[in-house]
Short mmCIF file of C-alpha atoms in Angstrom, two decimals:
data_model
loop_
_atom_site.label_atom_id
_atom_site.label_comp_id
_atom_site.label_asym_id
_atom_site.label_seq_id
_atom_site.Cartn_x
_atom_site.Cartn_y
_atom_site.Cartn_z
CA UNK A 1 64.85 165.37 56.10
CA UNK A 2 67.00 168.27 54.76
CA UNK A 3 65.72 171.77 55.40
CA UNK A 4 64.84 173.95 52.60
CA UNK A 5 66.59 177.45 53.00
CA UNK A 6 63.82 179.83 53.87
CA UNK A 7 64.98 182.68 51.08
CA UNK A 8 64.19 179.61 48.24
CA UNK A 9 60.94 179.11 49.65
CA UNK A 10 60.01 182.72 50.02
CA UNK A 11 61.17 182.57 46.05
CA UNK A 12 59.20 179.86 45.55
CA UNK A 13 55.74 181.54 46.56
CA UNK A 14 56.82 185.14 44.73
CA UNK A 15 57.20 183.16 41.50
CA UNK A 16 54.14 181.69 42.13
CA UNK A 17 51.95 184.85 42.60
CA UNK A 18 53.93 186.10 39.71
CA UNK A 19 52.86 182.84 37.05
CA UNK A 20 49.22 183.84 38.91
CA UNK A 21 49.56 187.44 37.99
CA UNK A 22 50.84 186.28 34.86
CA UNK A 23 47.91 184.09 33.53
CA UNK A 24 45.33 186.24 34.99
CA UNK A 25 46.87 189.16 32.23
CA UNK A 26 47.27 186.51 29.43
CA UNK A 27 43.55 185.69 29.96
CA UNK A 28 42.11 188.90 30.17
CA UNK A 29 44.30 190.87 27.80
CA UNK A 30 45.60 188.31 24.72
CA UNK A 31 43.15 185.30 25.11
CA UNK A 32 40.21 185.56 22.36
CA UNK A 33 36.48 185.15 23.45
CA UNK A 34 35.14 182.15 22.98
CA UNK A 35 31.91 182.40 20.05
CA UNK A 36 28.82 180.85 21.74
CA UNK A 37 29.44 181.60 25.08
CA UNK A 38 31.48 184.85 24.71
CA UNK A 39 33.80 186.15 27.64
CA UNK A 40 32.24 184.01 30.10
CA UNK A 41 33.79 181.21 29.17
CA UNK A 42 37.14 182.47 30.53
CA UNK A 43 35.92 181.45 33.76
CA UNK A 44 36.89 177.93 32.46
CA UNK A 45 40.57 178.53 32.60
CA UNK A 46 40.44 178.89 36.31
CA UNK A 47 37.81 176.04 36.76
CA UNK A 48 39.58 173.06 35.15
CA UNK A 49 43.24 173.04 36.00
CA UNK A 50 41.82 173.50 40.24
CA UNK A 51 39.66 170.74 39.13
CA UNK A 52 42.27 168.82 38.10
CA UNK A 53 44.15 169.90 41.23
CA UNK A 54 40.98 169.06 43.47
CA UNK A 55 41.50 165.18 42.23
CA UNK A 56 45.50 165.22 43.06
CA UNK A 57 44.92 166.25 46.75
CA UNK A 58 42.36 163.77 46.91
CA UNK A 59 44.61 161.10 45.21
CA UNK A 60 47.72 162.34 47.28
CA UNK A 61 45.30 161.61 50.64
CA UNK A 62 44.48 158.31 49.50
CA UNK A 63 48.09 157.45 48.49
CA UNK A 64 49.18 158.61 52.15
CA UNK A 65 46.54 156.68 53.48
CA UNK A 66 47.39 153.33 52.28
CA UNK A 67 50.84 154.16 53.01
CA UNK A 68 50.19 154.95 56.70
CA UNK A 69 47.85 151.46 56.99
CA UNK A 70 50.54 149.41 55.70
CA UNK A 71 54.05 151.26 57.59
CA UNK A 72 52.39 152.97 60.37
CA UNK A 73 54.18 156.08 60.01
CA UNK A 74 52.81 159.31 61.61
CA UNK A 75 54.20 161.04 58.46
CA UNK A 76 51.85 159.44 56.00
CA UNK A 77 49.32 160.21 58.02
CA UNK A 78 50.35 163.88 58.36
CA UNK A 79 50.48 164.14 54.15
CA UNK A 80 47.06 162.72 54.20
CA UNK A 81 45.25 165.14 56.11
CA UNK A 82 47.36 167.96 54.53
CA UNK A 83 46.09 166.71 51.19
CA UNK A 84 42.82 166.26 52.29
CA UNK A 85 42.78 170.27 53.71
CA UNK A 86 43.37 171.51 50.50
CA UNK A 87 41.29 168.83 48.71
CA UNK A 88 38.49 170.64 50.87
CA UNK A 89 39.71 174.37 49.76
CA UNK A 90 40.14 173.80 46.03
CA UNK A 91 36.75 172.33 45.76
CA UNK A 92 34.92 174.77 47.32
CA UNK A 93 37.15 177.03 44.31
CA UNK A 94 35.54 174.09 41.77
CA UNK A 95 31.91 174.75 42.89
CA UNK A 96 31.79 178.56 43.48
CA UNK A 97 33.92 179.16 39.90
CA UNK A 98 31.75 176.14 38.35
CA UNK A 99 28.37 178.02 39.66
CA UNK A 100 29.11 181.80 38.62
CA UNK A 101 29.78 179.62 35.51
CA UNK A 102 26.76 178.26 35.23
CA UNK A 103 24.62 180.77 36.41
CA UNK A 104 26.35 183.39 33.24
CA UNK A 105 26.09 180.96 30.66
CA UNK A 106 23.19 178.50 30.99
CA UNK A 107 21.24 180.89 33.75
CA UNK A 108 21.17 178.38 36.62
CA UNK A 109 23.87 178.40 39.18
CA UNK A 110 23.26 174.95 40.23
CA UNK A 111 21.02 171.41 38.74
CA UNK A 112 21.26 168.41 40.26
CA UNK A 113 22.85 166.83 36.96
CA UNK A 114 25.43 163.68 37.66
CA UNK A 115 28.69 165.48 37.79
CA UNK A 116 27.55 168.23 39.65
CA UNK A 117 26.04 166.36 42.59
CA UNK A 118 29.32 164.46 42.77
CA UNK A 119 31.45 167.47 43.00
CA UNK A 120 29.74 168.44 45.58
CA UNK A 121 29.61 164.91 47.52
CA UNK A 122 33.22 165.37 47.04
CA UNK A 123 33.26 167.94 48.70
CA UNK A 124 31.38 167.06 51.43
CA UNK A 125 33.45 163.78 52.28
CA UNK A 126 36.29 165.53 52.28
CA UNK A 127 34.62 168.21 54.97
CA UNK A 128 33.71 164.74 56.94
CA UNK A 129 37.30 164.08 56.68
CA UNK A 130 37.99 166.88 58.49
CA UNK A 131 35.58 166.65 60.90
CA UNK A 132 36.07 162.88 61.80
CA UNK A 133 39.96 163.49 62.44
CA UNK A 134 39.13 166.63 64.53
CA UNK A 135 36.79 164.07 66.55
CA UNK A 136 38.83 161.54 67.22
CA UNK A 137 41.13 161.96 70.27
CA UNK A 138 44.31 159.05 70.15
CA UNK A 139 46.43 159.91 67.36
CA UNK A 140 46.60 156.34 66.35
CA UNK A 141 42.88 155.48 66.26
CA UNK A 142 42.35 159.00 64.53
CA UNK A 143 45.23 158.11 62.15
CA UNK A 144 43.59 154.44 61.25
CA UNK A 145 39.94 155.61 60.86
CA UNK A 146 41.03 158.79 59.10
CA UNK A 147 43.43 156.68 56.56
CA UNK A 148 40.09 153.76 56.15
CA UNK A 149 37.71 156.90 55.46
CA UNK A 150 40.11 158.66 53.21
CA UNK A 151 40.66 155.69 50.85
CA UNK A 152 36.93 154.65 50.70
CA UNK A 153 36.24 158.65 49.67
CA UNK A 154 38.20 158.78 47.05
CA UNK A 155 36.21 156.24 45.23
CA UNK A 156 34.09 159.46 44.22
CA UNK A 157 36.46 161.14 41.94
CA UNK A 158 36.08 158.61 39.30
CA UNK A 159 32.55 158.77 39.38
CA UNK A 160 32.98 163.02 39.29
CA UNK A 161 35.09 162.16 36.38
CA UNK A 162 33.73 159.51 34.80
CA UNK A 163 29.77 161.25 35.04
CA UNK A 164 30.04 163.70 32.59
CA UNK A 165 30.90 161.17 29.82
CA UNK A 166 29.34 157.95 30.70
CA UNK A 167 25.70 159.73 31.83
CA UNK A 168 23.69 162.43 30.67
CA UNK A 169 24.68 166.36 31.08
CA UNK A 170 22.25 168.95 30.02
CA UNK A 171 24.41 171.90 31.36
CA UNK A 172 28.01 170.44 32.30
CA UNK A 173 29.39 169.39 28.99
CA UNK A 174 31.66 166.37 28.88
CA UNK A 175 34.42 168.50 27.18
CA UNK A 176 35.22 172.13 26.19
CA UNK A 177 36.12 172.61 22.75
CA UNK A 178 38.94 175.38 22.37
CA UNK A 179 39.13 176.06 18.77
CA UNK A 180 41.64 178.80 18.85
CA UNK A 181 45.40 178.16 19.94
CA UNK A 182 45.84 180.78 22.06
CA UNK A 183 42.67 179.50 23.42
CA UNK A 184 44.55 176.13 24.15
CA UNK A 185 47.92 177.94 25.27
CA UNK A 186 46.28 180.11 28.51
CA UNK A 187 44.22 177.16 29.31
CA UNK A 188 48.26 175.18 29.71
CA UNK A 189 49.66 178.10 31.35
CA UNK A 190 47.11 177.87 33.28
CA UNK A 191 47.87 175.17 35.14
CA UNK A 192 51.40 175.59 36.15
CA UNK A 193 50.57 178.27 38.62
CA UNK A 194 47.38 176.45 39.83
CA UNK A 195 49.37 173.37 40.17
CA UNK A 196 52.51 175.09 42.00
CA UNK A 197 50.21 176.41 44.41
CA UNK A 198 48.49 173.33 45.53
CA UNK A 199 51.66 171.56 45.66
CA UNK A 200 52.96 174.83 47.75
CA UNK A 201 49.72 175.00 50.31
CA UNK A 202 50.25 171.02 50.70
CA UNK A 203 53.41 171.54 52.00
CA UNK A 204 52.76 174.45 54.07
CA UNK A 205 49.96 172.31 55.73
CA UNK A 206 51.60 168.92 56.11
CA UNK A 207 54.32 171.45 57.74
CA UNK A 208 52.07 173.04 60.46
CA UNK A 209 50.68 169.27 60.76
CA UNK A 210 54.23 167.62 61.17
CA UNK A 211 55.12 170.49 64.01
CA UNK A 212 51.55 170.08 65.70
CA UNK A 213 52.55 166.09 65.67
CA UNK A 214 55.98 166.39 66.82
CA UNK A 215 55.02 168.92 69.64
CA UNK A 216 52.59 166.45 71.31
CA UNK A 217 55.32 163.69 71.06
CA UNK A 218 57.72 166.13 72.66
CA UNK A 219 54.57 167.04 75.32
CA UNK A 220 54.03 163.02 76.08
CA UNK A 221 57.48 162.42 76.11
CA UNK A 222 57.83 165.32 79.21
CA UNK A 223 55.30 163.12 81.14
CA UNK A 224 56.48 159.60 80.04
CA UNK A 225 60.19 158.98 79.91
CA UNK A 226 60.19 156.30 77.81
CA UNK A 227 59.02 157.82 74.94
CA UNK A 228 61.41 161.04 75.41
CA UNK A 229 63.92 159.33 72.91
CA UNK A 230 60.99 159.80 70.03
CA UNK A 231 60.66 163.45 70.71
CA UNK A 232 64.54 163.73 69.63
CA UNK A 233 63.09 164.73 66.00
CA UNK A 234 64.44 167.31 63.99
CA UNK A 235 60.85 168.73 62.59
CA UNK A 236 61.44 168.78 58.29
CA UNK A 237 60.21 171.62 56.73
CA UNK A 238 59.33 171.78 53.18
CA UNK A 239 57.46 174.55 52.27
CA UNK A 240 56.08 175.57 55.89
CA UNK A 241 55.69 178.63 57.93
CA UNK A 242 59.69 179.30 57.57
CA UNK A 243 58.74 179.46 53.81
CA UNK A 244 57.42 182.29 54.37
CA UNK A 245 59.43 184.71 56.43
CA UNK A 246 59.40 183.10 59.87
CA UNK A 247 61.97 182.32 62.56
CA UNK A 248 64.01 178.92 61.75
CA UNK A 249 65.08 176.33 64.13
CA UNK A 250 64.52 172.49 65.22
CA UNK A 251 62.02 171.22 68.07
CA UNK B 1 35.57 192.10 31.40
CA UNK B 2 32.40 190.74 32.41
CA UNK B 3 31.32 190.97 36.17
CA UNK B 4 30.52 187.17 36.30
CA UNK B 5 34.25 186.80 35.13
CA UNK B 6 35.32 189.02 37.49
CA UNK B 7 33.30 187.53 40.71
CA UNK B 8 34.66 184.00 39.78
CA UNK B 9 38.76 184.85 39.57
CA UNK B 10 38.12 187.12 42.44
CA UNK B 11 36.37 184.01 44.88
CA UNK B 12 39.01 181.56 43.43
CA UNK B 13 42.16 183.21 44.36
CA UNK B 14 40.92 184.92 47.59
CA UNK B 15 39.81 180.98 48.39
CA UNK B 16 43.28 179.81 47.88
CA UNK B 17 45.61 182.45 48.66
CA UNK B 18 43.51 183.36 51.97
CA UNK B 19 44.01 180.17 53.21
CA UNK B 20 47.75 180.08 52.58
CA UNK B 21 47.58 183.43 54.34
CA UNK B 22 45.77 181.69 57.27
CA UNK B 23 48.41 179.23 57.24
CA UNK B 24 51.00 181.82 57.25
CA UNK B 25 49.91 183.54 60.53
CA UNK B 26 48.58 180.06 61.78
CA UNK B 27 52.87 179.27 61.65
CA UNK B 28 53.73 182.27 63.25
CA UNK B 29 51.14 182.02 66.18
CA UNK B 30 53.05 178.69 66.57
CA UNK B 31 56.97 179.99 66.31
CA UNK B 32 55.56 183.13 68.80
CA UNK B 33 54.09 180.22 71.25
CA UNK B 34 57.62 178.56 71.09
CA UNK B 35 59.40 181.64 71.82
CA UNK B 36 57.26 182.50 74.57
CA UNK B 37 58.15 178.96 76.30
CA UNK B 38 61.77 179.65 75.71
CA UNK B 39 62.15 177.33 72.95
CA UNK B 40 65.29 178.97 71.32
CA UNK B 41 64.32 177.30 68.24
CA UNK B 42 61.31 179.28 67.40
CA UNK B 43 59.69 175.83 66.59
CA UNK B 44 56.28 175.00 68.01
#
């Protein structure tokens, strides 16, 4: 794989703080409060589009995982746990955001209401990703089992999805009306920064993770010669640790 | 702006730009290890 240059990707991350900084100004400066709820509600323009970003990584981990079950490639399996890392980090963003929420608008900062309680099961199997790969000591066997688990967790993000429509919600509503346009336009801006940065801390992860893979192939292949052809990998960098301002170079 | 408001950007983006931080310094722990070991490279 072709290396990004490391000033593009350093370019990359500054526009992306910028479209943060950005948003955050649109929403607190030009964005009218909403009437029932009042300036609370802005809270919502963070909450959905990481929401929406929460269910990528989770569907990016469970594409990688059937990928690495049916080619066996190390490289799937390195996307999959990236995606699942950040799956973990932007839903703990979806519960704390989704409980100040709750707790300024409706006065409770949690119920045990059907979308809630599968947020945070999301959540959690995502954190039992994590901790079942960390377990597991052969990088195939971790690989397999990791890939098995993350496909059968993802069968919760329907059901977060689906819950708030199909059963019944006293405090999470099914949708938020925006009845103003400029109400509609930050909540779309929003979501280009939110998006470029889980794309961006993907990367950066399945980076490190590719590096961490190919240095214990290059460690194995020190004690076992026939394997010291495999170590011969140039390590790809997308949006990694050269992104942003380090030292370049190959393994 | 209300504190609620406030409280909620405020946990969101120190949630996701602290851990691209973490990763930051977590890749530069790893091109300082290299170096150490005399990989020219600067790659873990």
């Amino acid at each position: 794989m072709n290396r990004i240059p490391s000033k593009l990707i350093r370019a990359y991350w500054i526009a992306v703080a910028m479209l943060f900084a950005g948003a955050s100004i649109l929403t607190a400066k030009y964005t009218p409060n909403e009437t029932s709820m009042g300036v609370v509600q802005k809270i919502f323009y963070l909450h959905l589009p990481v929401a929406i970003n929460t269910f990528l990584a989770c569907l990016v981990a469970f594409v990688a995982s059937i990928a690495y079950l049916w080619q066996r490639s190390a490289w799937w399996d390195d996307l999959a746990a990236a995606a699942g890392r950040i799956a973990v980090q932007l839903c703990a963003v979806v519960l704390a955001t989704g409980m100040i929420w709750g707790r300024s608008a409706w006065n409770v900062w949690w119920t045990w209401s059907p979308r809630l309680t599968f947020s945070l099961v999301l959540f959690f199997l995502y954190v039992v990703y994590l901790v079942i790969r960390s377990s597991i000591e052969g990088r195939e066997r971790r690989a397999v089992i990791g890939s098995v688990y993350a496909i059968i967790a993802f069968l919760d993000v329907p059901l977060v999805w689906l819950s708030a429509r199909l059963l019944p919600d006293y405090i999470h509503p099914g949708n938020v009306s925006l009845p103003e346009l400029a109400m509609k336009i930050t909540l779309a801006v929003w979501f280009a920064p939110v998006t470029l940065l889980t794309v961006g801390l993907i990367a950066t992860r399945f980076d490190l993770n590719r590096a961490q893979s190919l240095a214990a192939i290059s460690k194995a292949a020190s004690r076992r010669p026939e394997i010291r052809s495999a170590s011969a990998v140039k390590v790809p960098t997308i949006l990694g640790p050269k992104a942003m301002g380090q030292t370049e170079g190959v393994l | 702006m209300n504190g609620y408001v406030i409280a909620a950007y405020a946990i969101g983006f120190a949630l996701m730009w602290g851990y691209a931080g973490l990763m930051w310094l977590e890749g530069r722990a790893a091109c300082r290890n290299a170096n150490s070991r005399g990989n020219a490279g600067g790659r873990p």
